[in-house]
PDB file of C-alpha atoms and ligand atoms in Angstrom:
ATOM      1  CA  MET A   1       8.105  16.996  10.308  1.00 96.00           C
ATOM      2  CA  ARG A   2       4.462  16.005  10.468  1.00 98.00           C
ATOM      3  CA  ILE A   3       3.299  13.125   8.286  1.00 98.00           C
ATOM      4  CA  VAL A   4      -0.338  12.204   7.776  1.00 98.00           C
ATOM      5  CA  ALA A   5      -0.638   8.566   6.721  1.00 98.00           C
ATOM      6  CA  LEU A   6      -3.530   6.531   5.348  1.00 98.00           C
ATOM      7  CA  SER A   7      -3.885   3.062   3.936  1.00 98.00           C
ATOM      8  CA  ASP A   8      -6.680   0.701   2.981  1.00 98.00           C
ATOM      9  CA  LEU A   9      -9.218   3.358   2.050  1.00 97.00           C
ATOM     10  CA  HIS A  10     -10.830   0.690  -0.160  1.00 97.00           C
ATOM     11  CA  LEU A  11     -12.866   3.258  -2.047  1.00 96.00           C
ATOM     12  CA  GLY A  12     -15.971   1.711  -3.586  1.00 94.00           C
ATOM     13  CA  ASP A  13     -19.652   2.621  -3.935  1.00 92.00           C
ATOM     14  CA  ALA A  14     -20.443   1.648  -0.357  1.00 91.00           C
ATOM     15  CA  SER A  15     -17.544   3.544   1.203  1.00 93.00           C
ATOM     16  CA  ARG A  16     -17.649   6.883  -0.648  1.00 95.00           C
ATOM     17  CA  ALA A  17     -18.985   9.035   2.177  1.00 95.00           C
ATOM     18  CA  ARG A  18     -16.699   7.504   4.761  1.00 95.00           C
ATOM     19  CA  VAL A  19     -13.598   7.842   2.554  1.00 96.00           C
ATOM     20  CA  ALA A  20     -14.498  11.478   1.812  1.00 97.00           C
ATOM     21  CA  ALA A  21     -14.738  12.202   5.545  1.00 97.00           C
ATOM     22  CA  ILE A  22     -11.376  10.529   6.196  1.00 97.00           C
ATOM     23  CA  ALA A  23      -9.809  12.521   3.353  1.00 97.00           C
ATOM     24  CA  GLN A  24     -11.182  15.757   4.836  1.00 98.00           C
ATOM     25  CA  ALA A  25      -9.669  14.832   8.204  1.00 98.00           C
ATOM     26  CA  ALA A  26      -6.310  14.167   6.519  1.00 98.00           C
ATOM     27  CA  LEU A  27      -6.423  17.553   4.764  1.00 98.00           C
ATOM     28  CA  GLY A  28      -7.212  19.222   8.075  1.00 97.00           C
ATOM     29  CA  ALA A  29      -4.343  17.565   9.940  1.00 96.00           C
ATOM     30  CA  ASP A  30      -1.892  20.396   9.195  1.00 95.00           C
ATOM     31  CA  ALA A  31       0.781  17.913   8.116  1.00 98.00           C
ATOM     32  CA  ASP A  32       3.856  18.518   5.953  1.00 98.00           C
ATOM     33  CA  VAL A  33       3.682  15.253   3.983  1.00 98.00           C
ATOM     34  CA  LEU A  34       0.813  12.961   2.981  1.00 98.00           C
ATOM     35  CA  VAL A  35       1.448   9.214   2.613  1.00 98.00           C
ATOM     36  CA  LEU A  36      -0.949   6.680   1.089  1.00 98.00           C
ATOM     37  CA  ALA A  37       0.239   3.162   1.884  1.00 98.00           C
ATOM     38  CA  GLY A  38      -1.860   1.212  -0.614  1.00 98.00           C
ATOM     39  CA  ASP A  39      -5.362  -0.097  -1.311  1.00 98.00           C
ATOM     40  CA  CYS A  40      -6.864   3.268  -2.226  1.00 97.00           C
ATOM     41  CA  ALA A  41      -9.514   1.415  -4.174  1.00 95.00           C
ATOM     42  CA  ALA A  42     -11.581  -1.625  -3.278  1.00 95.00           C
ATOM     43  CA  ASN A  43     -11.680  -3.291  -6.675  1.00 95.00           C
ATOM     44  CA  GLY A  44      -8.978  -2.167  -9.044  1.00 96.00           C
ATOM     45  CA  PRO A  45      -7.505   0.989 -10.487  1.00 97.00           C
ATOM     46  CA  GLU A  46     -10.737   2.505 -11.866  1.00 97.00           C
ATOM     47  CA  ARG A  47     -11.538   4.167  -8.522  1.00 97.00           C
ATOM     48  CA  ILE A  48      -8.000   5.344  -7.683  1.00 98.00           C
ATOM     49  CA  PRO A  49      -8.466   8.715  -9.480  1.00 98.00           C
ATOM     50  CA  GLU A  50     -11.506   9.473  -7.325  1.00 97.00           C
ATOM     51  CA  ALA A  51      -9.582   8.604  -4.139  1.00 98.00           C
ATOM     52  CA  LEU A  52      -6.596  10.743  -5.114  1.00 98.00           C
ATOM     53  CA  ALA A  53      -8.823  13.635  -6.171  1.00 98.00           C
ATOM     54  CA  LEU A  54     -10.176  13.785  -2.616  1.00 98.00           C
ATOM     55  CA  LEU A  55      -6.628  14.429  -1.393  1.00 98.00           C
ATOM     56  CA  SER A  56      -5.074  16.370  -4.246  1.00 96.00           C
ATOM     57  CA  SER A  57      -5.449  19.764  -2.496  1.00 97.00           C
ATOM     58  CA  PHE A  58      -2.973  18.664   0.182  1.00 98.00           C
ATOM     59  CA  PRO A  59      -0.301  21.371  -0.041  1.00 96.00           C
ATOM     60  CA  GLY A  60       2.868  19.335   0.644  1.00 97.00           C
ATOM     61  CA  PRO A  61       4.369  16.242  -1.016  1.00 98.00           C
ATOM     62  CA  ARG A  62       1.762  13.554  -1.708  1.00 98.00           C
ATOM     63  CA  LEU A  63       3.298  10.078  -1.776  1.00 98.00           C
ATOM     64  CA  LEU A  64       1.860   6.673  -2.529  1.00 98.00           C
ATOM     65  CA  VAL A  65       2.560   3.011  -2.945  1.00 98.00           C
ATOM     66  CA  PRO A  66      -0.137   0.772  -4.454  1.00 98.00           C
ATOM     67  CA  GLY A  67      -1.784  -2.126  -2.671  1.00 98.00           C
ATOM     68  CA  ASN A  68      -3.019  -5.445  -4.006  1.00 98.00           C
ATOM     69  CA  HIS A  69      -6.637  -4.236  -4.314  1.00 98.00           C
ATOM     70  CA  ASP A  70      -5.450  -1.393  -6.549  1.00 98.00           C
ATOM     71  CA  LEU A  71      -4.209  -4.000  -9.058  1.00 98.00           C
ATOM     72  CA  TRP A  72      -7.388  -6.055  -9.338  1.00 97.00           C
ATOM     73  CA  GLN A  73      -9.187  -6.758 -12.586  1.00 96.00           C
ATOM     74  CA  ARG A  74     -12.632  -8.259 -12.902  1.00 92.00           C
ATOM     75  CA  GLU A  75     -11.691 -11.005 -15.320  1.00 89.00           C
ATOM     76  CA  PRO A  76      -8.778 -12.326 -17.359  1.00 91.00           C
ATOM     77  CA  PRO A  77      -6.663 -11.640 -19.269  1.00 92.00           C
ATOM     78  CA  PHE A  78      -4.939 -10.069 -16.276  1.00 95.00           C
ATOM     79  CA  ASP A  79      -2.435  -7.371 -17.044  1.00 96.00           C
ATOM     80  CA  THR A  80      -1.009  -6.924 -13.538  1.00 98.00           C
ATOM     81  CA  TRP A  81       2.458  -5.711 -14.520  1.00 98.00           C
ATOM     82  CA  HIS A  82       0.977  -3.066 -16.805  1.00 98.00           C
ATOM     83  CA  ILE A  83      -1.353  -1.796 -14.068  1.00 98.00           C
ATOM     84  CA  TYR A  84       1.510  -1.687 -11.569  1.00 98.00           C
ATOM     85  CA  ASP A  85       4.193  -0.212 -13.826  1.00 98.00           C
ATOM     86  CA  GLU A  86       2.134   2.090 -16.045  1.00 98.00           C
ATOM     87  CA  VAL A  87      -1.519   2.631 -15.089  1.00 98.00           C
ATOM     88  CA  ILE A  88      -1.101   3.503 -11.402  1.00 98.00           C
ATOM     89  CA  PRO A  89       1.981   5.749 -11.835  1.00 98.00           C
ATOM     90  CA  ALA A  90       0.126   7.630 -14.610  1.00 98.00           C
ATOM     91  CA  ILE A  91      -2.931   8.147 -12.368  1.00 98.00           C
ATOM     92  CA  ALA A  92      -0.621   9.276  -9.549  1.00 98.00           C
ATOM     93  CA  ALA A  93       1.165  11.782 -11.789  1.00 97.00           C
ATOM     94  CA  GLU A  94      -2.141  13.175 -13.033  1.00 97.00           C
ATOM     95  CA  HIS A  95      -3.218  13.933  -9.463  1.00 97.00           C
ATOM     96  CA  GLY A  96       0.123  15.280  -8.281  1.00 98.00           C
ATOM     97  CA  PHE A  97       1.096  12.166  -6.323  1.00 98.00           C
ATOM     98  CA  HIS A  98       4.634  10.801  -6.292  1.00 98.00           C
ATOM     99  CA  CYS A  99       4.705   7.027  -6.820  1.00 98.00           C
ATOM    100  CA  LEU A 100       7.441   5.790  -4.480  1.00 98.00           C
ATOM    101  CA  ASP A 101       7.693   2.467  -6.325  1.00 98.00           C
ATOM    102  CA  ARG A 102       9.320   4.404  -9.175  1.00 97.00           C
ATOM    103  CA  GLU A 103      11.823   6.402  -7.120  1.00 97.00           C
ATOM    104  CA  PRO A 104      12.384   7.891  -3.667  1.00 98.00           C
ATOM    105  CA  LEU A 105      11.585  11.500  -2.880  1.00 98.00           C
ATOM    106  CA  ILE A 106      13.879  13.689  -0.806  1.00 97.00           C
ATOM    107  CA  PHE A 107      12.057  16.374   1.178  1.00 97.00           C
ATOM    108  CA  GLY A 108      14.083  18.526   3.559  1.00 95.00           C
ATOM    109  CA  ASP A 109      16.577  16.260   5.305  1.00 95.00           C
ATOM    110  CA  MET A 110      14.343  13.194   4.923  1.00 97.00           C
ATOM    111  CA  ALA A 111      14.244  10.649   2.119  1.00 98.00           C
ATOM    112  CA  PHE A 112      10.896   8.951   1.572  1.00 98.00           C
ATOM    113  CA  VAL A 113      11.463   5.495   0.143  1.00 98.00           C
ATOM    114  CA  GLY A 114       8.991   2.776  -0.605  1.00 97.00           C
ATOM    115  CA  CYS A 115       7.417   0.093  -2.664  1.00 97.00           C
ATOM    116  CA  MET A 116       4.320  -2.038  -2.352  1.00 98.00           C
ATOM    117  CA  GLY A 117       6.069  -5.305  -1.390  1.00 98.00           C
ATOM    118  CA  TRP A 118       4.391  -8.690  -1.606  1.00 98.00           C
ATOM    119  CA  TYR A 119       3.751 -11.815   0.493  1.00 98.00           C
ATOM    120  CA  ASP A 120       5.515 -15.148   0.615  1.00 98.00           C
ATOM    121  CA  TYR A 121       3.355 -17.045   3.155  1.00 98.00           C
ATOM    122  CA  SER A 122       6.041 -16.635   5.863  1.00 98.00           C
ATOM    123  CA  PHE A 123       3.490 -15.044   8.188  1.00 98.00           C
ATOM    124  CA  ARG A 124       0.981 -17.904   7.914  1.00 98.00           C
ATOM    125  CA  GLN A 125      -0.744 -18.963  11.115  1.00 98.00           C
ATOM    126  CA  THR A 126       0.757 -22.285  12.138  1.00 97.00           C
ATOM    127  CA  ARG A 127      -1.528 -22.827  15.138  1.00 97.00           C
ATOM    128  CA  ALA A 128      -4.977 -24.199  14.341  1.00 97.00           C
ATOM    129  CA  PRO A 129      -7.681 -21.500  14.568  1.00 97.00           C
ATOM    130  CA  ALA A 130     -10.193 -23.988  15.991  1.00 93.00           C
ATOM    131  CA  PRO A 131      -9.984 -27.428  17.597  1.00 92.00           C
ATOM    132  CA  ASP A 132     -10.684 -30.454  15.409  1.00 92.00           C
ATOM    133  CA  ILE A 133     -10.410 -28.512  12.154  1.00 96.00           C
ATOM    134  CA  THR A 134      -9.443 -30.419   9.011  1.00 97.00           C
ATOM    135  CA  VAL A 135      -8.205 -28.622   5.919  1.00 97.00           C
ATOM    136  CA  THR A 136      -7.585 -29.293   2.222  1.00 97.00           C
ATOM    137  CA  PRO A 137      -5.803 -26.799  -0.056  1.00 97.00           C
ATOM    138  CA  ILE A 138      -7.816 -26.003  -3.176  1.00 97.00           C
ATOM    139  CA  ASP A 139      -6.920 -24.151  -6.345  1.00 97.00           C
ATOM    140  CA  VAL A 140      -8.640 -20.836  -7.118  1.00 96.00           C
ATOM    141  CA  ALA A 141      -8.626 -19.612 -10.701  1.00 90.00           C
ATOM    142  CA  ARG A 142     -10.974 -18.278 -13.368  1.00 90.00           C
ATOM    143  CA  ASP A 143     -12.732 -20.554 -15.817  1.00 85.00           C
ATOM    144  CA  GLU A 144     -13.203 -19.805 -19.538  1.00 81.00           C
ATOM    145  CA  GLU A 145     -16.242 -17.608 -18.789  1.00 85.00           C
ATOM    146  CA  GLY A 146     -14.252 -15.581 -16.288  1.00 86.00           C
ATOM    147  CA  GLN A 147     -16.083 -17.051 -13.295  1.00 91.00           C
ATOM    148  CA  VAL A 148     -14.202 -17.935 -10.109  1.00 92.00           C
ATOM    149  CA  ALA A 149     -13.611 -21.667 -10.143  1.00 92.00           C
ATOM    150  CA  PHE A 150     -12.322 -24.010  -7.465  1.00 94.00           C
ATOM    151  CA  SER A 151     -10.484 -27.150  -8.500  1.00 94.00           C
ATOM    152  CA  ALA A 152      -8.686 -29.899  -6.617  1.00 95.00           C
ATOM    153  CA  VAL A 153      -4.966 -29.583  -6.048  1.00 95.00           C
ATOM    154  CA  PRO A 154      -3.387 -32.815  -7.361  1.00 94.00           C
ATOM    155  CA  GLY A 155      -2.378 -35.002  -4.438  1.00 92.00           C
ATOM    156  CA  ALA A 156      -3.974 -32.781  -1.784  1.00 93.00           C
ATOM    157  CA  THR A 157      -5.946 -34.617   0.893  1.00 92.00           C
ATOM    158  CA  ALA A 158      -7.716 -33.525   4.068  1.00 94.00           C
ATOM    159  CA  GLY A 159      -5.279 -33.053   6.941  1.00 96.00           C
ATOM    160  CA  GLN A 160      -4.481 -31.077  10.056  1.00 97.00           C
ATOM    161  CA  TRP A 161      -4.066 -27.305  10.012  1.00 97.00           C
ATOM    162  CA  GLU A 162      -0.671 -27.662  11.714  1.00 96.00           C
ATOM    163  CA  ASP A 163       0.556 -29.749   8.773  1.00 96.00           C
ATOM    164  CA  LEU A 164      -0.038 -26.996   6.203  1.00 97.00           C
ATOM    165  CA  VAL A 165       3.234 -25.796   4.682  1.00 97.00           C
ATOM    166  CA  ALA A 166       3.993 -22.549   2.856  1.00 97.00           C
ATOM    167  CA  ALA A 167       3.422 -24.103  -0.579  1.00 96.00           C
ATOM    168  CA  ASP A 168      -0.147 -25.062   0.420  1.00 97.00           C
ATOM    169  CA  TYR A 169      -1.055 -21.362   0.235  1.00 98.00           C
ATOM    170  CA  ALA A 170       0.058 -20.943  -3.384  1.00 97.00           C
ATOM    171  CA  PRO A 171      -3.227 -22.264  -4.910  1.00 97.00           C
ATOM    172  CA  GLY A 172      -5.111 -19.520  -3.045  1.00 97.00           C
ATOM    173  CA  GLY A 173      -7.897 -21.528  -1.435  1.00 98.00           C
ATOM    174  CA  LEU A 174      -8.670 -23.801   1.487  1.00 98.00           C
ATOM    175  CA  ILE A 175     -11.563 -26.114   2.281  1.00 97.00           C
ATOM    176  CA  TRP A 176     -12.016 -26.331   6.022  1.00 97.00           C
ATOM    177  CA  GLN A 177     -14.359 -28.322   8.195  1.00 96.00           C
ATOM    178  CA  THR A 178     -14.949 -28.442  11.923  1.00 93.00           C
ATOM    179  CA  GLU A 179     -18.346 -30.046  12.241  1.00 89.00           C
ATOM    180  CA  GLY A 180     -21.146 -30.111   9.709  1.00 87.00           C
ATOM    181  CA  ALA A 181     -20.744 -28.844   6.164  1.00 91.00           C
ATOM    182  CA  PRO A 182     -17.329 -27.871   4.794  1.00 95.00           C
ATOM    183  CA  HIS A 183     -16.521 -24.206   4.091  1.00 96.00           C
ATOM    184  CA  ALA A 184     -14.248 -22.613   1.543  1.00 95.00           C
ATOM    185  CA  ALA A 185     -11.807 -19.783   2.166  1.00 95.00           C
ATOM    186  CA  MET A 186     -10.157 -18.004  -0.740  1.00 97.00           C
ATOM    187  CA  TRP A 187      -7.545 -15.324  -1.136  1.00 98.00           C
ATOM    188  CA  ASN A 188      -9.085 -12.902  -3.627  1.00 97.00           C
ATOM    189  CA  ASP A 189      -5.822 -11.958  -5.341  1.00 97.00           C
ATOM    190  CA  ALA A 190      -5.881 -15.467  -6.825  1.00 96.00           C
ATOM    191  CA  ALA A 191      -8.986 -14.507  -8.804  1.00 95.00           C
ATOM    192  CA  HIS A 192      -8.131 -10.879  -9.625  1.00 96.00           C
ATOM    193  CA  LEU A 193      -4.482 -10.601 -10.622  1.00 97.00           C
ATOM    194  CA  ASP A 194      -1.614 -12.571 -12.104  1.00 96.00           C
ATOM    195  CA  TRP A 195       2.078 -11.652 -12.120  1.00 98.00           C
ATOM    196  CA  GLY A 196       3.075 -14.745 -14.086  1.00 97.00           C
ATOM    197  CA  ARG A 197       5.471 -15.486 -11.241  1.00 98.00           C
ATOM    198  CA  SER A 198       5.037 -17.129  -7.845  1.00 98.00           C
ATOM    199  CA  ASP A 199       4.220 -15.081  -4.763  1.00 98.00           C
ATOM    200  CA  PRO A 200       7.590 -15.859  -3.102  1.00 98.00           C
ATOM    201  CA  GLU A 201       9.339 -14.705  -6.295  1.00 98.00           C
ATOM    202  CA  MET A 202       7.323 -11.488  -6.208  1.00 98.00           C
ATOM    203  CA  ALA A 203       8.164 -10.959  -2.526  1.00 98.00           C
ATOM    204  CA  ARG A 204      11.862 -11.245  -3.434  1.00 98.00           C
ATOM    205  CA  HIS A 205      11.403  -8.939  -6.404  1.00 98.00           C
ATOM    206  CA  PHE A 206       9.814  -6.157  -4.359  1.00 98.00           C
ATOM    207  CA  ALA A 207      12.233  -6.547  -1.444  1.00 98.00           C
ATOM    208  CA  GLY A 208      15.060  -6.145  -3.979  1.00 98.00           C
ATOM    209  CA  ARG A 209      13.444  -3.015  -5.369  1.00 98.00           C
ATOM    210  CA  LEU A 210      13.049  -1.621  -1.851  1.00 98.00           C
ATOM    211  CA  ARG A 211      16.698  -2.385  -1.113  1.00 98.00           C
ATOM    212  CA  GLU A 212      17.818  -0.530  -4.264  1.00 98.00           C
ATOM    213  CA  HIS A 213      15.771   2.502  -3.297  1.00 98.00           C
ATOM    214  CA  LEU A 214      17.087   2.403   0.273  1.00 98.00           C
ATOM    215  CA  ASP A 215      20.688   2.250  -0.992  1.00 97.00           C
ATOM    216  CA  TYR A 216      20.039   5.222  -3.252  1.00 97.00           C
ATOM    217  CA  ALA A 217      18.540   7.237  -0.384  1.00 97.00           C
ATOM    218  CA  ALA A 218      21.194   6.254   2.170  1.00 96.00           C
ATOM    219  CA  GLY A 219      23.850   7.682  -0.156  1.00 94.00           C
ATOM    220  CA  ARG A 220      22.108  11.049  -0.129  1.00 95.00           C
ATOM    221  CA  THR A 221      20.502  11.622   3.279  1.00 96.00           C
ATOM    222  CA  ALA A 222      21.023  10.475   6.868  1.00 93.00           C
ATOM    223  CA  ARG A 223      17.287  10.153   7.553  1.00 97.00           C
ATOM    224  CA  ILE A 224      14.854   7.796   5.846  1.00 98.00           C
ATOM    225  CA  ALA A 225      11.119   7.176   6.181  1.00 98.00           C
ATOM    226  CA  ALA A 226       9.961   4.021   4.377  1.00 98.00           C
ATOM    227  CA  VAL A 227       6.538   3.023   3.070  1.00 98.00           C
ATOM    228  CA  THR A 228       5.256  -0.429   2.082  1.00 98.00           C
ATOM    229  CA  HIS A 229       1.753  -1.790   1.669  1.00 98.00           C
ATOM    230  CA  PHE A 230       2.539  -5.277   2.937  1.00 98.00           C
ATOM    231  CA  VAL A 231       3.673  -6.092   6.457  1.00 98.00           C
ATOM    232  CA  PRO A 232       7.481  -6.009   6.809  1.00 98.00           C
ATOM    233  CA  PHE A 233       8.081  -7.810  10.119  1.00 98.00           C
ATOM    234  CA  ALA A 234       6.897 -11.116  11.619  1.00 98.00           C
ATOM    235  CA  GLU A 235       6.326  -9.331  14.940  1.00 98.00           C
ATOM    236  CA  LEU A 236       3.541  -7.332  13.274  1.00 98.00           C
ATOM    237  CA  ALA A 237       1.777 -10.437  11.974  1.00 97.00           C
ATOM    238  CA  ASP A 238       1.967 -12.803  14.931  1.00 93.00           C
ATOM    239  CA  TYR A 239      -1.544 -12.415  16.334  1.00 93.00           C
ATOM    240  CA  HIS A 240      -3.682 -15.546  16.687  1.00 96.00           C
ATOM    241  CA  LEU A 241      -6.971 -15.640  14.800  1.00 97.00           C
ATOM    242  CA  GLU A 242      -9.815 -18.006  15.642  1.00 97.00           C
ATOM    243  CA  ASP A 243     -11.840 -17.412  12.488  1.00 96.00           C
ATOM    244  CA  PRO A 244     -10.465 -19.951   9.958  1.00 97.00           C
ATOM    245  CA  LYS A 245     -10.993 -17.575   7.003  1.00 97.00           C
ATOM    246  CA  ARG A 246      -9.029 -14.802   8.663  1.00 97.00           C
ATOM    247  CA  ALA A 247      -6.410 -17.231   9.960  1.00 98.00           C
ATOM    248  CA  PHE A 248      -5.974 -18.463   6.365  1.00 98.00           C
ATOM    249  CA  ALA A 249      -5.465 -14.869   5.154  1.00 98.00           C
ATOM    250  CA  ARG A 250      -2.545 -14.341   7.538  1.00 98.00           C
ATOM    251  CA  ALA A 251      -0.310 -16.162   5.023  1.00 98.00           C
ATOM    252  CA  TYR A 252      -0.823 -13.259   2.632  1.00 98.00           C
ATOM    253  CA  LEU A 253       0.104 -10.463   5.064  1.00 98.00           C
ATOM    254  CA  GLY A 254       3.618  -9.733   3.917  1.00 98.00           C
ATOM    255  CA  SER A 255       7.227 -10.824   3.885  1.00 98.00           C
ATOM    256  CA  PRO A 256      10.156 -10.616   6.318  1.00 98.00           C
ATOM    257  CA  LEU A 257      12.375  -9.777   3.323  1.00 98.00           C
ATOM    258  CA  LEU A 258      10.979  -6.226   3.463  1.00 98.00           C
ATOM    259  CA  GLY A 259      12.038  -5.928   7.103  1.00 98.00           C
ATOM    260  CA  GLU A 260      15.489  -7.345   6.333  1.00 98.00           C
ATOM    261  CA  ALA A 261      16.001  -4.663   3.685  1.00 98.00           C
ATOM    262  CA  LEU A 262      14.903  -1.957   6.145  1.00 98.00           C
ATOM    263  CA  LEU A 263      17.212  -3.212   8.908  1.00 98.00           C
ATOM    264  CA  ALA A 264      20.169  -3.453   6.523  1.00 97.00           C
ATOM    265  CA  THR A 265      20.003   0.288   5.816  1.00 96.00           C
ATOM    266  CA  GLN A 266      21.387   3.027   8.068  1.00 95.00           C
ATOM    267  CA  GLY A 267      19.098   5.908   8.899  1.00 96.00           C
ATOM    268  CA  VAL A 268      15.625   4.355   8.643  1.00 97.00           C
ATOM    269  CA  GLU A 269      13.533   6.050  11.344  1.00 96.00           C
ATOM    270  CA  LEU A 270       9.994   5.189  10.413  1.00 98.00           C
ATOM    271  CA  VAL A 271       8.168   2.494   8.454  1.00 98.00           C
ATOM    272  CA  ILE A 272       4.603   3.129   7.359  1.00 98.00           C
ATOM    273  CA  TYR A 273       2.638   0.123   6.103  1.00 98.00           C
ATOM    274  CA  GLY A 274      -0.940  -1.120   5.768  1.00 98.00           C
ATOM    275  CA  HIS A 275      -2.895  -4.172   4.584  1.00 98.00           C
ATOM    276  CA  ARG A 276      -3.546  -5.637   8.074  1.00 97.00           C
ATOM    277  CA  HIS A 277      -6.560  -3.409   8.836  1.00 95.00           C
ATOM    278  CA  ARG A 278      -5.282  -2.804  12.372  1.00 96.00           C
ATOM    279  CA  GLN A 279      -4.034   0.722  12.911  1.00 97.00           C
ATOM    280  CA  GLU A 280      -1.107   0.694  15.311  1.00 97.00           C
ATOM    281  CA  VAL A 281       2.204   2.438  16.022  1.00 98.00           C
ATOM    282  CA  ARG A 282       4.810   0.146  17.536  1.00 98.00           C
ATOM    283  CA  GLU A 283       8.583  -0.069  17.815  1.00 98.00           C
ATOM    284  CA  VAL A 284      10.043  -3.193  16.216  1.00 98.00           C
ATOM    285  CA  ARG A 285      13.777  -3.901  16.368  1.00 96.00           C
ATOM    286  CA  GLY A 286      14.587  -0.236  16.899  1.00 95.00           C
ATOM    287  CA  LEU A 287      12.336   1.074  14.108  1.00 96.00           C
ATOM    288  CA  VAL A 288       9.079   2.943  14.618  1.00 97.00           C
ATOM    289  CA  THR A 289       6.471   1.061  12.596  1.00 98.00           C
ATOM    290  CA  ALA A 290       3.064   2.531  11.809  1.00 98.00           C
ATOM    291  CA  ASP A 291       0.099   0.623  10.380  1.00 98.00           C
ATOM    292  CA  ALA A 292      -1.846   3.481   8.808  1.00 98.00           C
ATOM    293  CA  GLY A 293      -4.946   1.404   8.075  1.00 97.00           C
ATOM    294  CA  VAL A 294      -8.294   3.157   8.122  1.00 96.00           C
ATOM    295  CA  ALA A 295     -10.359   0.083   7.247  1.00 91.00           C
ATOM    296  CA  GLU A 296     -11.610  -0.310  10.819  1.00 89.00           C
ATOM    297  CA  LEU A 297     -14.770   1.738  11.284  1.00 85.00           C
ATOM    298  CA  ASP A 298     -13.452   3.995  14.051  1.00 88.00           C
ATOM    299  CA  ALA A 299     -10.050   4.628  12.416  1.00 92.00           C
ATOM    300  CA  GLY A 300      -9.048   7.967  10.937  1.00 95.00           C
ATOM    301  CA  PRO A 301      -5.843   9.305   9.401  1.00 97.00           C
ATOM    302  CA  LEU A 302      -2.687   8.590  11.372  1.00 98.00           C
ATOM    303  CA  LEU A 303      -0.613  11.650  12.275  1.00 98.00           C
ATOM    304  CA  LEU A 304       3.066  10.953  12.881  1.00 98.00           C
ATOM    305  CA  THR A 305       5.588  13.543  14.031  1.00 97.00           C
ATOM    306  CA  LEU A 306       9.309  13.110  13.431  1.00 95.00           C
ATOM    307  CA  PRO A 307      11.761  15.311  15.329  1.00 92.00           C
ATOM    308  CA  ASP A 308      13.377  18.095  13.285  1.00 88.00           C
TER     309      ASP A 308
HETATM  310 FE1  FE2 B 401      -4.023  -4.968   0.902  1.00 67.08          FE
END
């Protein structure tokens, strides 16, 4: 079985021509199944129909999970659950895509199982990105006019990068200083979506959903291919970054709970994921993992072949 996989298309005004070329390459890959592993759109669901339309002539099953960018809204009130549960599945159905977050799809002897997943700061970079860097967590939210606003986290003071703990990533921002003026890093989800629950709770929620879908599939087929948007294993997130902004963003890469669910299920052969923007196929703990990201300028669709 040949699978053509894509993630992180990030369709927006600036990327239209490039995304169209990547979609053409995917259509020309002569694959049996098409997988979109999240972040079709750069800035929310409005552009997802255009992204899916570019791929809707693919003749085999067309599968997707959303990514965080697909959920974004410009300003509050944020309606993240509605976008995830209703808006994106409706767009998918309209374009002949199967939303794996709703239910698995069995094709031949293979079950395709997936859900977006979420992050719980487990993959944060604990080593300082630069020497002599001091950091202060800062809260990112929207003010009454809908503008992004930074505000102090009660009790937070400047400290060492190595002393940051998981909870320091919950407010979504970081002031950092090496020499000269301080800089701010922010995680954009903090200003574009709201689940009404903490990120670690959401990571548990989605890992539970993935586990349910895996159990369902394992009772019906011996072979499973899984899809998530967020990174499922620590091994895939353990690179060191020297740019403080990018090092900060590592905390939001994914959750090991996704990987635990995958390892607890018999028959998982392949895990397709995205979000890192580093296309790569690598074996992790006996599973073939494939980052299908096409965000890097020289990346195209990823073609994966599973034995019959
Ligand atoms: Fe993402």
